[in-house]
Amino acid sequence: MTSDSATSLRQVRSFCRFCSALCGIVVTVDGDQVVEVRGDADHPLSRGYTCPKGRALGAWHHHPERLDVPSVRRGTAQRATDWDAALGDLAGRLQATANEYGPDAVGMYMATATSFDAAGGRMAFRLFQALGTKSRYSAVTIDTPCRPLVCDQLSGNAGLMPCIDEETAGLTILVGTNPVVSHGHTTSLPDPVNRLRALAAGPRELWVIDPRRTESARLATRHLAPRPGTDHAIFAFAIRSLLTDGGADLPYLERHATEADVHALRMAVEPFDLARATEETGLEADELTDLVAAIRRHRRLGAMTGTGTTMSAVANSTEWLVWALQIITGSYEQPGGLWFHPGFLRCFDRRNLRPSGPDLVRWPGPPSRPDLPGFYGEYPCAAMVDEIESGNLRALIVIGGNPASSLPDTPRVAAALASLDVLAVADVVHSDTAKFATHLLPCAGQLERADVPDYVDQYYPVVASQHTVAVVAPGADRKPLWWIAARLGEHLGHRLLPNDLALDEVTDDILLDAYSGRGRLPLDTLREAPTAVIAEGPVRGWVHERVLPEGRWRLAPRALIDDLARVATTTRRAARSSSPDDELVLIPRRLLRTLNSQLRDTQARGGRLEVATVLLHPTDALARGISHGDRVRVHSATGEVFASASVDASIREGVVSLPHGFAEPAVGRLTSGAVDTDPMTGMVRLSGLHVRVTPAPTAVSAPSS
Ligand SMILES: Nc1nc2c(c(=O)[nH]1)N[C@H]1C(S)=C(S)[C@@H](COP(=O)(O)OP(=O)(O)OC[C@H]3O[C@@H](n4cnc5c(=O)[nH]c(N)nc54)[C@H](O)[C@@H]3O)O[C@H]1N2
Ligand SMILES: Nc1nc2c(c(=O)[nH]1)N[C@H]1C(S)=C(S)[C@@H](COP(=O)(O)OP(=O)(O)OC[C@H]3O[C@@H](n4cnc5c(=O)[nH]c(N)nc54)[C@H](O)[C@@H]3O)O[C@H]1N2
Ligand code: SF4
Ligand SMILES: [Mo]
């Protein structure tokens, strides 16, 4: 962007790729040193905003444990080597494993960071396909499998991305999501406080449903704090009220749903009258009736669910009923409701989307866990540890993920990863998982590669994109992920590069050009623009016209009706039986300065490191003799963790909250894929776990709060 020859400082515009807010940044560089990262005031979406994670990008780039050279483990020591030796050795061992045990013995886990590396993500996926293995894992099945499932069941396509319409929104409901910290789970909200304030400015209303009075709830018109894992009852009650007493958009339903489906939906929610809904959720009657009144007032709504519901035992039912509520109010693809983001690069609205198809839906489950389903061409993460322990999975390639931290069953996962014949880790730092690696593959980080948002552009609140140059050249002996995947492919006898390109003639930008052919605007337009480019606002109508079979939603699929009946029985029993006095319900929460396991040990100069505390209500603390700052033990049926207590009335009584991503407290010890998995998706329950919290022997210093 600019350079100052007197001081050798350069300023380069880019965008942050830690989370899907994709904020515009201006990076000050001195030679190969990243000096400062600040918000780009000219960025049309983030408008100068950044969070502490973005501002820590320089520190992350210069992380003391940054991976610099490829290495191969010999005995217990990692030995630095060159790329061809590392990848040649890796390929030989992968090939030997596949020859002896079959292709499924070689697996791959692709997670968070792969989504933010356009060329690398595409090439890693090509490698995935070339391996010809069924042992594919991704973070989807420890995050949000209910969304593709429900979307597919209702529309015939698993990939639709509902998006808040910031211009026309009337009633917005956040359910189990805290965008002030997370910046959104579906639609991203860069500059979240200002955006939520705008959504709450009368006559607009913003409702937040969360057992904790979160940073987002504080900005809301109204906050409801239900018992965790009971959200389905709120939406079932709302649907029942609108269908029975008025408020549903009947002319819309006549055109876009079948009478039989409307009837089946009505029957499914029939048990959820006001008494039942208050009993299950623990909410007051007027909280529920006021919500229904707000929906009637605005006629349409836009709801965003998040990990609070997608990680709960009622994930599928809640997601279904939220969609169903939006369908019966005619909210999809209408002003005041939600639109579907077609993606800037992929432009789904201009393609013939094929239905997801029974082959993907009925993908076989993992052999060691016949109780779990396959999920859209993957195995659920819950099964990875069983697959390794049973000897089915012997070699694993981990790309942009940290399963040692993000999977449940922490001690079992660590032992399983350590037992693998081959564990190749492509990362930028020495992660918890990298400790067990046989092959370490140092990747070019986000400041070291030219990039555009690939499918994550579907999270922008408008149809937009941005190109960035590499802010600095890859340091040490790091390579772009696309290069690593393509070169490993060559060693294995596969040509993964597009258009017959040869590896030594390819650059980031040549690949970005090859992958951007269908984009909304040519890549050169993005290259020439000073910052992000907005192509269009909401695009409405394409899902009704081109995706829905005969323009109709499958409003009440049998599988989801059955799922609701199943979970409703369990949650009702739970609401009625008084749980043992000392038992609490554990829910997740995200922290502003960390991104899953990333940034827990690095922050921008002067920034404080994040501390993962146990949040609990003063009444629950008092009953256990716990004071703010005390060290406590949290234990469940599967394990225990220790952390300091944050006594805080913002959380509902009976509920405790603990973040994930830390080596201690490693919340993954408290849950197990062996017991708490969803039968339809294989998702591990990470919200709504029964735990006990007791004082622990040694005191630690009080956390700042
Ligand atoms: N700063 C930061 N940002 C992140 C991340 C991060 O680690 N740090 N991670 C990124 C990732 S991978 C994701 S998937 C997204 C997730 O984004 P979000 O889904 O917005 O995640 P959270 O901020 O944890 O918000 C979840 C909320 O659900 C509430 N909750 C828990 N159980 C229940 C329940 O049963 N019902 C209801 N209604 N609410 C419940 C919790 O109290 C919490 O406030 O964030 C992304 N952004
Ligand atoms: N108990 C509990 N468990 C959870 C959750 C929870 O709320 N509670 N949340 C779940 C959710 S929503 C998710 S998405 C998963 C996250 O699961 P993961 O994606 O497995 O976890 P991360 O810690 O985000 O790991 C990202 C890795 O990518 C690396 N990385 C960063 N930048 C780059 C890059 O440019 N290139 C490459 N190759 N690597 C890079 C980081 O160093 C890090 O090791 O965890 C899940 N697990
Ligand atoms: S919200 Fe923070 S982490 Fe996310 S893109 Fe913006 S600066 Fe980066
Ligand atoms: Mo996630």
PDB file of C-alpha atoms in Angstrom, residues 23 39 76 90 133 151 197 235 272 287 323 408 466 471 505 509 539 571 599 621 626 635-636 653 661 691 705:
ATOM      1  CA  CYS A  23     -12.081  -7.770   9.127  1.00  0.00           C
ATOM      2  CA  GLY A  39      -8.301  -1.964  11.534  1.00  0.00           C
ATOM      3  CA  THR A  76      11.568 -39.779  20.275  1.00  0.00           C
ATOM      4  CA  LEU A  90       5.647 -39.484   4.528  1.00  0.00           C
ATOM      5  CA  THR A 133     -10.206 -43.162   1.915  1.00  0.00           C
ATOM      6  CA  CYS A 151     -31.246 -27.800   5.605  1.00  0.00           C
ATOM      7  CA  ARG A 197     -27.271  -1.921  18.422  1.00  0.00           C
ATOM      8  CA  PHE A 235     -39.883 -22.796  19.203  1.00  0.00           C
ATOM      9  CA  PHE A 272     -45.988 -27.934  23.625  1.00  0.00           C
ATOM     10  CA  GLU A 287     -41.622 -14.405  28.471  1.00  0.00           C
ATOM     11  CA  TRP A 323     -36.404 -23.164  10.294  1.00  0.00           C
ATOM     12  CA  PRO A 408     -13.788 -35.002  23.511  1.00  0.00           C
ATOM     13  CA  GLN A 466     -11.508  -9.168  -0.947  1.00  0.00           C
ATOM     14  CA  VAL A 471       1.970  -9.205   3.410  1.00  0.00           C
ATOM     15  CA  GLU A 505       5.428 -22.606 -12.175  1.00  0.00           C
ATOM     16  CA  ASP A 509      -2.328 -16.068  -7.444  1.00  0.00           C
ATOM     17  CA  VAL A 539     -30.102 -11.931  -3.211  1.00  0.00           C
ATOM     18  CA  THR A 571     -35.956 -33.362  28.410  1.00  0.00           C
ATOM     19  CA  LEU A 599      -3.708 -17.379  20.773  1.00  0.00           C
ATOM     20  CA  ALA A 621     -21.118 -20.844  44.671  1.00  0.00           C
ATOM     21  CA  ILE A 626     -16.818 -21.330  46.719  1.00  0.00           C
ATOM     22  CA  HIS A 635     -15.960 -33.336  37.346  1.00  0.00           C
ATOM     23  CA  SER A 636     -18.294 -35.368  35.199  1.00  0.00           C
ATOM     24  CA  GLU A 653     -28.648 -20.674  38.516  1.00  0.00           C
ATOM     25  CA  GLY A 661      -9.238 -24.804  23.715  1.00  0.00           C
ATOM     26  CA  VAL A 691     -21.080 -31.938  36.247  1.00  0.00           C
ATOM     27  CA  SER A 705     -13.400  -9.915  35.603  1.00  0.00           C
TER      28      SER A 705
END
